[in-house]
Coordinates of C-alpha atoms in Angstrom, one line a residue:
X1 CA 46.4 1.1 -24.4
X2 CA 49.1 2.6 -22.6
X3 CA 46.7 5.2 -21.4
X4 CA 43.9 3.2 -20.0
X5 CA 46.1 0.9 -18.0
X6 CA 47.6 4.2 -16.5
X7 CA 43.8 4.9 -15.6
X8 CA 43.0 2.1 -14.2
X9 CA 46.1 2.1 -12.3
X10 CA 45.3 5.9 -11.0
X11 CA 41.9 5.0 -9.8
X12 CA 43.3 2.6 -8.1
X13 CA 45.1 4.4 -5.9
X14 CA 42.4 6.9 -5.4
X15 CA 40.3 4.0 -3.8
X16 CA 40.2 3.9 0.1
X17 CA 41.8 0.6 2.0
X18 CA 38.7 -1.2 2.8
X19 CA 39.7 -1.9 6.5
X20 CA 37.3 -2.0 9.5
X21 CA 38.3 1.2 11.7
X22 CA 35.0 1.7 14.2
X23 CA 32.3 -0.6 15.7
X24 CA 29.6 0.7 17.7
X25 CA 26.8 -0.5 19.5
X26 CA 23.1 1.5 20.0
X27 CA 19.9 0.7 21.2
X28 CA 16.8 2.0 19.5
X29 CA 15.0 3.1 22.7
X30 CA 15.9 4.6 26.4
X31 CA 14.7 3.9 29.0
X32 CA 12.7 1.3 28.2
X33 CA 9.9 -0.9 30.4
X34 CA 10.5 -3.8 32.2
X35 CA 9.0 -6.5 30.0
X36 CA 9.4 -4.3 26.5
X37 CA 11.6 -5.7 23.7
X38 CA 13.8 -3.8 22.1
X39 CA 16.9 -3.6 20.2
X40 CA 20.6 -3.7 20.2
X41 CA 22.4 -2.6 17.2
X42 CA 26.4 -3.7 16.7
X43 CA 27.8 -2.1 13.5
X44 CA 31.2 -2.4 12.3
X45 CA 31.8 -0.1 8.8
X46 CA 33.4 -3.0 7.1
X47 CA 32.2 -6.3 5.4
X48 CA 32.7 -9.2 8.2
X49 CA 31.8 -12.5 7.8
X50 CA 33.8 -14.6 9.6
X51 CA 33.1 -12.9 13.4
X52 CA 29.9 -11.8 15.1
X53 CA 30.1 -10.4 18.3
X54 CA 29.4 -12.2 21.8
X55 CA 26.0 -12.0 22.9
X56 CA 26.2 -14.9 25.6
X57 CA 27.3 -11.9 28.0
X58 CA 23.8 -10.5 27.7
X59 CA 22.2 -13.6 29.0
X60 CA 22.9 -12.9 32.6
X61 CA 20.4 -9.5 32.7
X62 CA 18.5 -10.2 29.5
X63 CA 16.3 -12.3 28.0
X64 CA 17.9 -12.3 24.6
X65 CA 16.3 -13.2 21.2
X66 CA 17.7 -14.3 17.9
X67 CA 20.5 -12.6 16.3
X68 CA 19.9 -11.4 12.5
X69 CA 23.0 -10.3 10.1
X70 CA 22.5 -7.0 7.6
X71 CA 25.2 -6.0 5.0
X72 CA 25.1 -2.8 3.2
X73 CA 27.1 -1.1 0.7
X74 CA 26.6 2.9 -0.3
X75 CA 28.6 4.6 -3.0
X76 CA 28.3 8.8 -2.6
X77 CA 30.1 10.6 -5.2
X78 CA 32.7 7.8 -5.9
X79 CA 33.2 7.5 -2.2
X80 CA 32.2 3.3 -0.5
X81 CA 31.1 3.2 2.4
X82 CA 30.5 -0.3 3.8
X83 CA 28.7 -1.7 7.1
X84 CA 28.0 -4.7 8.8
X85 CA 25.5 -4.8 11.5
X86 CA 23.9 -7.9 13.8
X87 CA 20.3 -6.6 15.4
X88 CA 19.9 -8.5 18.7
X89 CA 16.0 -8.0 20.5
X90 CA 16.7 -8.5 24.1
X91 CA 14.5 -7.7 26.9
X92 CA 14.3 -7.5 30.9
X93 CA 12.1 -8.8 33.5
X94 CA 13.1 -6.4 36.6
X95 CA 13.5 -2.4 36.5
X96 CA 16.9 -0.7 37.6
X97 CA 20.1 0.6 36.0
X98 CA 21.6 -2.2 33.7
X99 CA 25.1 -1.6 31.7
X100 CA 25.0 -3.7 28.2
X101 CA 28.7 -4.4 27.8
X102 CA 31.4 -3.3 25.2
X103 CA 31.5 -5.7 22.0
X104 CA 35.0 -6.4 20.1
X105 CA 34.7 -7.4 16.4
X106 CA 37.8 -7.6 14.2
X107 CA 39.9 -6.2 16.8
X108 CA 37.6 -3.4 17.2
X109 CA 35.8 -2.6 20.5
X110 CA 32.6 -0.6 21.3
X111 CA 31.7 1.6 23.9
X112 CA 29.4 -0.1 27.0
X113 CA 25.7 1.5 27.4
X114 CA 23.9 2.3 30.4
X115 CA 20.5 1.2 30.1
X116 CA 17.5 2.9 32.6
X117 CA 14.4 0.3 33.1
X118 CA 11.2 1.6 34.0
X119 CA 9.1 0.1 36.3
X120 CA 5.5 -1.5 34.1
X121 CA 2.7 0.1 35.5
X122 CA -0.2 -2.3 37.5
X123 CA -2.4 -1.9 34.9
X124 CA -0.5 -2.1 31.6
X125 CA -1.8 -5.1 30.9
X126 CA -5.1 -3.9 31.0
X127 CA -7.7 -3.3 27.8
X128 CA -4.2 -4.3 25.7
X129 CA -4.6 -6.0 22.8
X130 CA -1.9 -8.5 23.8
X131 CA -1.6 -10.4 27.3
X132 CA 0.0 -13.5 28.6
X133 CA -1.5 -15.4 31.8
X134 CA 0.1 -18.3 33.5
X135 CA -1.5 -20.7 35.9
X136 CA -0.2 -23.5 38.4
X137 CA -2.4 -26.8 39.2
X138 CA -0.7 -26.4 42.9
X139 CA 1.8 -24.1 43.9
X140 CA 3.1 -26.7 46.5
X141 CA 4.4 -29.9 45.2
X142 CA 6.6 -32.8 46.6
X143 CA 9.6 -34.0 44.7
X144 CA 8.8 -36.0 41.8
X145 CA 5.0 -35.3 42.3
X146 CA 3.9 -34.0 38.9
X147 CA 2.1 -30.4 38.1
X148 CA 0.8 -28.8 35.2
X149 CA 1.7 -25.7 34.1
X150 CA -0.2 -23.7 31.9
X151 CA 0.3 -20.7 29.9
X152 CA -2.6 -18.8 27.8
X153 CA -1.5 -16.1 25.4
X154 CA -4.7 -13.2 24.6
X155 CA -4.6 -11.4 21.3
X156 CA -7.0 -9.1 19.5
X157 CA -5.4 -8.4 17.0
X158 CA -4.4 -10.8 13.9
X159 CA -0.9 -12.4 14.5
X160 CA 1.1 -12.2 11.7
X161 CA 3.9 -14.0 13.4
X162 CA 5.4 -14.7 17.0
X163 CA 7.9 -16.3 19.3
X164 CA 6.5 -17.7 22.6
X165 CA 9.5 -19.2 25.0
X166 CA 9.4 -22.3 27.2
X167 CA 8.8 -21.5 31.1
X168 CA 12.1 -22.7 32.9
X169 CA 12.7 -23.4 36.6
X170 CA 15.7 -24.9 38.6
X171 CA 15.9 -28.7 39.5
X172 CA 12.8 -29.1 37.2
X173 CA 11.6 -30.8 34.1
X174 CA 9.4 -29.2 31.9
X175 CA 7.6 -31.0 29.0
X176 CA 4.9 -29.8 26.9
X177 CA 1.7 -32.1 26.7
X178 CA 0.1 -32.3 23.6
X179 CA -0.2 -29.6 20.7
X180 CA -1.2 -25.8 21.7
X181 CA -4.8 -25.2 21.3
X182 CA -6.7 -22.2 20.2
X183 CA -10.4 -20.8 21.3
X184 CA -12.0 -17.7 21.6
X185 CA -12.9 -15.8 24.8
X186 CA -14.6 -12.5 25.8
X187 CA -12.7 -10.5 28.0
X188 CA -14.5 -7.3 29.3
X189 CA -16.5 -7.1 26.1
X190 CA -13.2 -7.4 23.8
X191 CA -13.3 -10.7 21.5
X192 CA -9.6 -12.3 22.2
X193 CA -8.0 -15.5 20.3
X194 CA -6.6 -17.9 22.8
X195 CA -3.7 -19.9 22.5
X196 CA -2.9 -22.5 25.5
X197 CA -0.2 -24.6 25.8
X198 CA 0.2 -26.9 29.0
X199 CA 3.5 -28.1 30.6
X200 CA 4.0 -30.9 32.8
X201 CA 6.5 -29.7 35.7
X202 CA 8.0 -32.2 37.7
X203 CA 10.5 -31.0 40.6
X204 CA 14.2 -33.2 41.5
X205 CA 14.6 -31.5 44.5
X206 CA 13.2 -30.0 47.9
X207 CA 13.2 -26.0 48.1
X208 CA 11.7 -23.1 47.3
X209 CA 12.0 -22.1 43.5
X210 CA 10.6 -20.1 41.3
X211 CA 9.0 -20.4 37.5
X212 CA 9.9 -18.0 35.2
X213 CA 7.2 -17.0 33.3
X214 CA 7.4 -17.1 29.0
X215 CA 8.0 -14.1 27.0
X216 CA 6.2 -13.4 24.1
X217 CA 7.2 -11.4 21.2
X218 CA 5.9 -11.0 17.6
X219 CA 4.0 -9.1 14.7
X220 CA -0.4 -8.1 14.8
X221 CA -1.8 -6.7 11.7
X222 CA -3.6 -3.6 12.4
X223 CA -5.6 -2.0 9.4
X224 CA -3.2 -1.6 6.8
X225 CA 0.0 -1.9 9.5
X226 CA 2.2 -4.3 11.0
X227 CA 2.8 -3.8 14.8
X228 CA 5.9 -5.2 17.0
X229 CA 4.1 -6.6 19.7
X230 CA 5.2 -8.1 23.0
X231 CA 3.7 -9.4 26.3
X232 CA 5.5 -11.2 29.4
X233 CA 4.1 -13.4 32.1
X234 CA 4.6 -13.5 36.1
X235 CA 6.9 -15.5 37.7
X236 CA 5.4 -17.6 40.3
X237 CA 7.1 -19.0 43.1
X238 CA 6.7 -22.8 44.3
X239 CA 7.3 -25.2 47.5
X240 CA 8.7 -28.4 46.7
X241 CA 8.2 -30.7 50.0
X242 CA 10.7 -33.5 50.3
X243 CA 10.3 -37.5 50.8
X244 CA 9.2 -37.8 54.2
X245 CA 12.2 -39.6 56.2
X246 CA 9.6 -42.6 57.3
X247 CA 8.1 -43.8 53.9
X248 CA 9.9 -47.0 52.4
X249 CA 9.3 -48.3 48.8
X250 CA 9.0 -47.2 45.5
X251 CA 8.3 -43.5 46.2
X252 CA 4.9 -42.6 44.6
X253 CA 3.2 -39.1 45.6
X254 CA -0.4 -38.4 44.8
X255 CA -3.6 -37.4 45.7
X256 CA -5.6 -40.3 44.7
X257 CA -4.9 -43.8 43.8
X258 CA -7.1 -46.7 43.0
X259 CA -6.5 -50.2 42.0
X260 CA -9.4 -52.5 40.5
X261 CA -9.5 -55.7 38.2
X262 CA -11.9 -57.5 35.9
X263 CA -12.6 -61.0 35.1
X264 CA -13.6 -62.8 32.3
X265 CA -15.7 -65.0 33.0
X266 CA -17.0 -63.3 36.2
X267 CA -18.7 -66.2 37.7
X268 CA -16.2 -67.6 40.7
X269 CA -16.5 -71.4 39.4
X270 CA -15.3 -72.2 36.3
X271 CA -14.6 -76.1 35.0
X272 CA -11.1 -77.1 34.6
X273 CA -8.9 -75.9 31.7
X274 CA -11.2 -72.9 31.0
X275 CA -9.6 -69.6 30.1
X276 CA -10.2 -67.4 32.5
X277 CA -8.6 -63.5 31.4
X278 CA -7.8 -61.2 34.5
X279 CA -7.1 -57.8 33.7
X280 CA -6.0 -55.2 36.7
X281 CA -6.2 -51.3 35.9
X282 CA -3.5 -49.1 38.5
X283 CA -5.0 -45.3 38.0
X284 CA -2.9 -42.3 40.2
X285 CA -3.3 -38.8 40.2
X286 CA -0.2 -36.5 39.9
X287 CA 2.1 -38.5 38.5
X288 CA 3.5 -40.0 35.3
X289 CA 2.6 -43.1 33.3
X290 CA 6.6 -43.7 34.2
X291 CA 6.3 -43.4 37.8
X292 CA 3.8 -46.3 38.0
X293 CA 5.1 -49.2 39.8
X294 CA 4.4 -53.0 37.9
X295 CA 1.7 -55.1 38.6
X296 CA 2.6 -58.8 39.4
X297 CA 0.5 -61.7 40.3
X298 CA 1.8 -64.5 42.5
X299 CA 2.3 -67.7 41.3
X300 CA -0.6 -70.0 42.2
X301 CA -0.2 -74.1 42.0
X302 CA -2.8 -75.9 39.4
X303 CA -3.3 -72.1 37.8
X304 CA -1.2 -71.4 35.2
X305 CA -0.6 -67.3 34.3
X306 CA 0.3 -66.2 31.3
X307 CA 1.1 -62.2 31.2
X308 CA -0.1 -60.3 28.6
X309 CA 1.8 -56.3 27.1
X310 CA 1.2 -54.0 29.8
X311 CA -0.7 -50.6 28.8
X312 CA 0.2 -47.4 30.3
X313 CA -0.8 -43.8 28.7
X314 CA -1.3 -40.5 31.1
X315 CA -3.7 -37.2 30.6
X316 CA -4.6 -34.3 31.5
X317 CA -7.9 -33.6 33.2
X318 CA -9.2 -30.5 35.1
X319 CA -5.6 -28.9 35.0
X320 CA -4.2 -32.7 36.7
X321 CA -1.7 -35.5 35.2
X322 CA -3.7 -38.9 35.2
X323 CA -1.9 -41.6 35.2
X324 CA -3.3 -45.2 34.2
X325 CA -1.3 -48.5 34.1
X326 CA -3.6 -51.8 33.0
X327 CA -2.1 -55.6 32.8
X328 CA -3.8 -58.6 31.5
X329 CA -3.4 -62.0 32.8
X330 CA -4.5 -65.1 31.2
X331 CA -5.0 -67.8 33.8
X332 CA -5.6 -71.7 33.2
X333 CA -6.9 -74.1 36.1
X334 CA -4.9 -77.5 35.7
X335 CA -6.5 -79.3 37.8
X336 CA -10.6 -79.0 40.2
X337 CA -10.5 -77.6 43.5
X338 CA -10.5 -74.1 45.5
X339 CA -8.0 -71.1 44.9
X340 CA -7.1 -68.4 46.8
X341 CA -5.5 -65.4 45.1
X342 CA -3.8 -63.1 47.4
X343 CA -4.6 -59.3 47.7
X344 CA -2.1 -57.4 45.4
X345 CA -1.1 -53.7 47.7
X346 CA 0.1 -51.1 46.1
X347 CA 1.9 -48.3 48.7
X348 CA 1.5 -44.5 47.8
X349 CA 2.2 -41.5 49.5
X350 CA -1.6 -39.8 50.1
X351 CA -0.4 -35.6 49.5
X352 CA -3.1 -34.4 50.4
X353 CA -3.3 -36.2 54.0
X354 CA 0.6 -36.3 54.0
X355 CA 0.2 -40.0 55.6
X356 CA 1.4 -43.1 53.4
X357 CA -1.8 -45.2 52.0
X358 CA -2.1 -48.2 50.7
X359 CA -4.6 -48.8 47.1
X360 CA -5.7 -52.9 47.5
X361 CA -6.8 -55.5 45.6
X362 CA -9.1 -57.8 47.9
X363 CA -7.8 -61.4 47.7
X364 CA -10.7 -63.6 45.3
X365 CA -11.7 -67.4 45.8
X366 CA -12.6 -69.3 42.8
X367 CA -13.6 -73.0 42.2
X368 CA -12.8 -75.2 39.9
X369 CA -14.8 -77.9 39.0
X370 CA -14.0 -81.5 37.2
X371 CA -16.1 -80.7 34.3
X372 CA -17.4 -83.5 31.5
X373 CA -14.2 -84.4 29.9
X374 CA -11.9 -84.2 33.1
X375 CA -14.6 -87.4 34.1
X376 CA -14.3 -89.2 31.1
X377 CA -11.9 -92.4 31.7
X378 CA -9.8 -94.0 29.1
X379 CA -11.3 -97.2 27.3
X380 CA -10.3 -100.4 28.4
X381 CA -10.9 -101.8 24.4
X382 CA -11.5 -99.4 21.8
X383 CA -12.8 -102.0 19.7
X384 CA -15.9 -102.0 21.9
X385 CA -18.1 -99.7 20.5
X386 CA -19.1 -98.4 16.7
X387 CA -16.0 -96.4 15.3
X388 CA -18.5 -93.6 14.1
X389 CA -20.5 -93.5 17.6
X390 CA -20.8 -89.8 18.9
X391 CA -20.4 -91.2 23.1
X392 CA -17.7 -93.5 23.8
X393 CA -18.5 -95.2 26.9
X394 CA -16.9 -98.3 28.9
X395 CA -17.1 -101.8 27.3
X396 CA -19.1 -103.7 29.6
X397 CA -21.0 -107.0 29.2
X398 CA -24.3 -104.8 29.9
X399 CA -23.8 -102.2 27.5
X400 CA -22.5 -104.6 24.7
X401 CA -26.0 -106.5 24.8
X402 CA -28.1 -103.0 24.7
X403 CA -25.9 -101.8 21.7
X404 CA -25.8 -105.0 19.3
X405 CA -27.4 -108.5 19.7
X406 CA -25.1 -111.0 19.6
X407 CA -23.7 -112.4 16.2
X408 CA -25.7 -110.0 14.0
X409 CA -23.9 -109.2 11.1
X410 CA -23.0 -105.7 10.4
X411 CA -25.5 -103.5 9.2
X412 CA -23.2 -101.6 7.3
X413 CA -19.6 -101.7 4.9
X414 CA -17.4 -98.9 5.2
X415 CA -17.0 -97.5 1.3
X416 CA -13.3 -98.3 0.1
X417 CA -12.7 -95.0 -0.7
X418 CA -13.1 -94.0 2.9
X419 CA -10.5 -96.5 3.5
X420 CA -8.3 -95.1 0.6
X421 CA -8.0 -91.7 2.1
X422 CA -7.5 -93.0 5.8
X423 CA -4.2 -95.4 5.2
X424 CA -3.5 -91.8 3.0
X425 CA -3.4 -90.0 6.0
X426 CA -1.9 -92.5 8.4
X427 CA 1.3 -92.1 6.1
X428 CA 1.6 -88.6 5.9
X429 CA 1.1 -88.7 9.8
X430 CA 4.4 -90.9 10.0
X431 CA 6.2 -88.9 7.6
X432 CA 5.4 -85.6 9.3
X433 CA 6.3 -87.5 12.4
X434 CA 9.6 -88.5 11.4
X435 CA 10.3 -84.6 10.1
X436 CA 9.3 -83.4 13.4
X437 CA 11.8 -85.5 15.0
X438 CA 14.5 -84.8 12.4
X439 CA 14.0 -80.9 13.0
X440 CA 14.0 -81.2 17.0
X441 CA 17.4 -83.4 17.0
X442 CA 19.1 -80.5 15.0
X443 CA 17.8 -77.7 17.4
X444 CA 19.5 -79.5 20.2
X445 CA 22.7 -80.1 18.5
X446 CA 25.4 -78.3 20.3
X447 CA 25.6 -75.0 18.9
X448 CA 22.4 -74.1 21.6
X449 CA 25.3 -74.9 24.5
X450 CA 27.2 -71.9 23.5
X451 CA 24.1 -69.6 24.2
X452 CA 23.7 -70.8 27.8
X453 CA 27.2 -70.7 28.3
X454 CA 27.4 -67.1 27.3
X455 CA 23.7 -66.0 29.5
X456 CA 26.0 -67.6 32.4
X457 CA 28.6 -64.9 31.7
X458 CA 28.2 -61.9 34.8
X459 CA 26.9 -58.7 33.4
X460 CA 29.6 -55.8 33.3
X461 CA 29.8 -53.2 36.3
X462 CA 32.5 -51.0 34.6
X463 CA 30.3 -47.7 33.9
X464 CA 28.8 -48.1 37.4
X465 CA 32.2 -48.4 38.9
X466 CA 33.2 -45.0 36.9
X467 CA 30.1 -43.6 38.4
X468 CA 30.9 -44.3 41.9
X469 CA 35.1 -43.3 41.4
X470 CA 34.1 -39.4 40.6
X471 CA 31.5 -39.9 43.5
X472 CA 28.4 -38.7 40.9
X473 CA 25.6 -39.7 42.1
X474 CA 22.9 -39.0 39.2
X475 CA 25.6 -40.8 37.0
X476 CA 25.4 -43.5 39.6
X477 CA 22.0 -44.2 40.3
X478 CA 21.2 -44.0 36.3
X479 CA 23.5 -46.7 35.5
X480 CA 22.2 -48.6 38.7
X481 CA 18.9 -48.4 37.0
X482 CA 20.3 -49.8 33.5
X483 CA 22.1 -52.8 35.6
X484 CA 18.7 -53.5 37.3
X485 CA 16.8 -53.7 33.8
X486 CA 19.4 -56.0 32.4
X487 CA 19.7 -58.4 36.2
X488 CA 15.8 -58.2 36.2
X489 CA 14.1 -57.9 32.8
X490 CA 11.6 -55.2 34.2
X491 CA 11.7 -51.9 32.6
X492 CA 9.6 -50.8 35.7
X493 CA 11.2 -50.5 39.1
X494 CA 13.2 -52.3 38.1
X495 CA 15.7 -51.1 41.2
X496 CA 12.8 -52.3 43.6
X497 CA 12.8 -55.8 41.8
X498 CA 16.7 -56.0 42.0
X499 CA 16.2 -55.6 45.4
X500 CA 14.2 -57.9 46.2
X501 CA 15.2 -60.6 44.4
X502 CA 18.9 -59.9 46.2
X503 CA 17.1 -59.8 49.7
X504 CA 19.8 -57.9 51.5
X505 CA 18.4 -55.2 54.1
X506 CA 21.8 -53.4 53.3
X507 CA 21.6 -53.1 50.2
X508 CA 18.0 -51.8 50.5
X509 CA 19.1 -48.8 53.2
X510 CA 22.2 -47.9 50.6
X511 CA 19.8 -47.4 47.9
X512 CA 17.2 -45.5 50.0
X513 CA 20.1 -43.0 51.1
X514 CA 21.0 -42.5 47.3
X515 CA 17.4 -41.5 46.7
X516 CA 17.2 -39.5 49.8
X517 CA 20.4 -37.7 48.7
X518 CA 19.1 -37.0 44.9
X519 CA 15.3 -36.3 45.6
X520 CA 15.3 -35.3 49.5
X521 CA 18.6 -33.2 50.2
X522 CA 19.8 -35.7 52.5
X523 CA 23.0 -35.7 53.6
X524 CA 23.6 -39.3 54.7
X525 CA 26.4 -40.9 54.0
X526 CA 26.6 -43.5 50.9
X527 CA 28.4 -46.6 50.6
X528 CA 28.3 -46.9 46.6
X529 CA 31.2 -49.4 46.5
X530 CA 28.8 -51.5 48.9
X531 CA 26.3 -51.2 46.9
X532 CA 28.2 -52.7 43.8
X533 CA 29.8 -55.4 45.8
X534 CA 26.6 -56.7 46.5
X535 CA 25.4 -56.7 43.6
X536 CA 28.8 -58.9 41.9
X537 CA 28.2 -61.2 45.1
X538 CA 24.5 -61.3 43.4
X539 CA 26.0 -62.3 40.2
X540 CA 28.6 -65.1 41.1
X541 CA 25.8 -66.5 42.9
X542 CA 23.5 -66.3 39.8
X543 CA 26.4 -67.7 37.7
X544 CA 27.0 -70.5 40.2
X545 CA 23.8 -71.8 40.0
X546 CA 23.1 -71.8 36.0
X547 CA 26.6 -73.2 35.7
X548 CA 25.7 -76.3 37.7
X549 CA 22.5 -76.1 35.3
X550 CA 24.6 -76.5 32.4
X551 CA 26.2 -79.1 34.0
X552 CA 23.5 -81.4 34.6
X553 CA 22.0 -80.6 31.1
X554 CA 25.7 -82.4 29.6

């Protein structure tokens, strides 16, 4: 016993201390092309777990991949060796000299690398098995004016599996429409498999920028092999125009828009209380279902409107964003007569003439006629004429004599169980009647005061006044936006409806510099605390009026 523990204790102390005492860092190719992936090795002999090294360094130079962890342990003639090593694929657009810094792990540094980048050939691209192309609807756009983007990757070979990144430019959103989709092609007598994917670009701001293409990288089978494959795609530069300084209004840029309605019935005379269901479609190229203003009817006297859900939904089409916005109204003449419905104008701006237009609505005249019933006048004595008679007309000494002679006995006896079931239902008329009553006399017990009281209350401007303190003006204008959908109820320019519903012309030039200044450059100077004054001014009014509401309703 004695002499095993004293083994065990020997061994022991023949054992190295397991302590990390070098990291270095490789790549396994150089040079290497501009647009080639490769990798970048960190290995520390040690077990770590609880570091990795910083790779956010590399993001400046590179385009860097994912980051994959390998432990390995070797025992050689009783001697452990242990390493830890993080593979990193990273890749570069441009060629020149590029240093890939030193990495510290566990106290440990490594040694930097200088890295040569070749310049890719013209036509390395060419008869490949693998090739990216990108394509722009318009390589000028104006701010907010939507594009497409679209990116098709070409292989002949069988993916195994891949990475494709997301393009990415400055002041820009990009958005992927829709699932990829996948078709074959023939390209110079090679059969290819063609993945597209199409991104909606929309620019925040005037100025030349520049898209950077996607990167793809990934694994083809190829006979019995499995290939590293990669494939990059051009950047492309792109003008982005700003508002012009004359247009006013909801801005709106596109290169076609069209407004047009449909009625149901389409005759132009209808009799009075016949539904009549008008439904107005807004279609605009180049911009989103978002970016559509909403359709509103005036009010007309002796028509009554009732809105209907408003549809919207956008697509693509021949590499452009459509845009399509359609309201129903349901309208109900009152009363006979003639109606004029005004024009409804939408303003755009026209891009391809660079001139404002307007897409209209021609105003419609309609007629309303009387009609059969609205003719019909009350009886003077319902008693006049036979209770089961299909045409009740006016009891008159004329039409009394061509009904019934005089004094002859009815013809007829009504059955008693006819009588039976009507006193039957003139009971349960009273007692659903007096139920009726019971149940409205509760809902206008008190408890409803409280409600109105509390819709009375002004809406809080704290978040917009924390907005305009630090002077941020995105911040600003998208808590503006919120205030305006709560003041207004319209969850479409909503901003334009705040506006005018407050009617103040300075209030309408603030908020036209705060757009300038997010979508145009501008650098006109902005009043935001104006801008919020008028709108508490707004409220106190608001609440002054429903106030004295309330009051008359007690």
């Amino acid at each position: 016993m004695v002499m095993r523990l004293f083994c065990c204790l020997l061994l022991l102390s023949a054992m190295p201390s397991w302590a990390a005492t070098k990291l270095e860092a490789s790549v396994d190719k150089n040079p290497v092309l501009a647009g080639e992936f490769f990798m970048l090795n960190i290995s520390v002999d040690d077990t770590i777990k609880s570091e990795q090294p910083d790779t956010s360094v590399l993001l400046k130079d590179f385009v860097v991949g994912p980051t994959s962890l390998s432990t390995r342990t070797n025992i050689i003639n009783g001697s452990i060796n242990k390493q830890t090593t993080w593979s990193v694929k990273l890749m570069t657009r441009n060629e020149g000299e590029y240093t890939i810094p030193a990495f510290t792990v566990a106290g440990l540094s490594s040694q930097p690398i200088k890295l040569k980048v070749a310049k890719r050939a013209a036509d390395a691209d060419k008869n490949n098995d693998i090739f990216l192309k990108t394509e722009l609807s318009n390589n000028s756009l104006f701010v907010q004016e939507a594009g497409v983007y679209t990116i098709k990757l070409y292989l002949a070979k069988e993916l195994l599996d891949g990475s494709l990144s997301t393009p990415s430019m400055e002041d820009a959103q990009l958005t992927q429409l829709g699932k990829q989709t996948e078709s074959y092609e023939l390209v110079d007598g090679k059969r290819y498999l063609v993945i597209t994917r199409e991104y909606l670009l929309q620019p925040q701001k005037s100025g030349v920028y520049t898209i950077v293409g996607p990167t793809f990288q990934g694994r083809v089978q190829q006979n019995y092999r499995q290939l590293e494959v990669s494939a990059l795609g051009d950047d492309q530069q792109l003008e982005i125009k700003p508002i012009p300084a004359n247009y006013k209004g909801a801005w709106l840029p596109s290169e076609l828009v069209n407004i047009d309605e449909q009625w149901q019935p389409e005759e132009n005379t209808v009799e009075v209380g016949t539904p009549i269901t008008r439904t107005i479609t807004l279609t605009a190229l180049g911009v989103t279902k978002e970016q559509l203003p909403e359709i509103n009817m005036n009010t007309i006297e002796g028509i009554r409107s009732y809105p209907d859900d408003v549809e919207t939904n956008n697509a693509v089409r021949n590499g452009r964003v459509v845009s399509q916005q359609t309201a129903s109204f349901a309208l109900l003449p009152q009363k006979a007569g003639t109606y004029t419905l005004p024009e409804i104008t939408v303003p755009w701006y026209n891009t391809k003439m660079q001139r404002i237009s307007y897409a209209t609505l021609p105003k419609r005249t309609i007629t309303v006629t009387g009609g059969a019933q609205a003719n019909t006048q009350p009886l003077a004595n319902t008693n006049s004429a036979a209770p089961n008679e299909p045409n009740l007309q006016p009891a008159t000494a004329d039409n009394l004599a061509a009904s019934t002679p005089p004094f002859q006995p009815a013809q007829d006896k009504t059955p008693l169980w006819l009588v039976i079931v009507a006193v039957l239902g003139y009971i349960l008329w009273i007692i659903t009647a007096i139920f009726y009553w019971l149940s409205r006399s509760t809902k206008n017990e008190p408890k409803n005061t409280s409600v109105s009281v509390n819709k009375a209350q002004p809406l809080s401007l704290s978040a917009l006044k924390n907005a305009a303190k630090t002077n941020n003006l995105n911040a600003f204008y998208n808590e503006l936006n919120e205030v305006a959908i709560k003041l207004t109820g319209k969850k479409v320019a909503a901003i334009n409806t705040l506006i005018h519903n407050i009617n103040n012309d300075e209030l309408a030039a603030q908020v036209n510099r705060l757009q300038s200044a997010l979508y145009a450059n501008s650098s006109a100077s902005i009043d935001l605390n104006a801008i919020i004054n008028m709108i508490e001014q707004h409220q106190a009014q608001r609440t002054k009026s429903q106030q004295a509401v309330l009051k008359d309703l007690y």
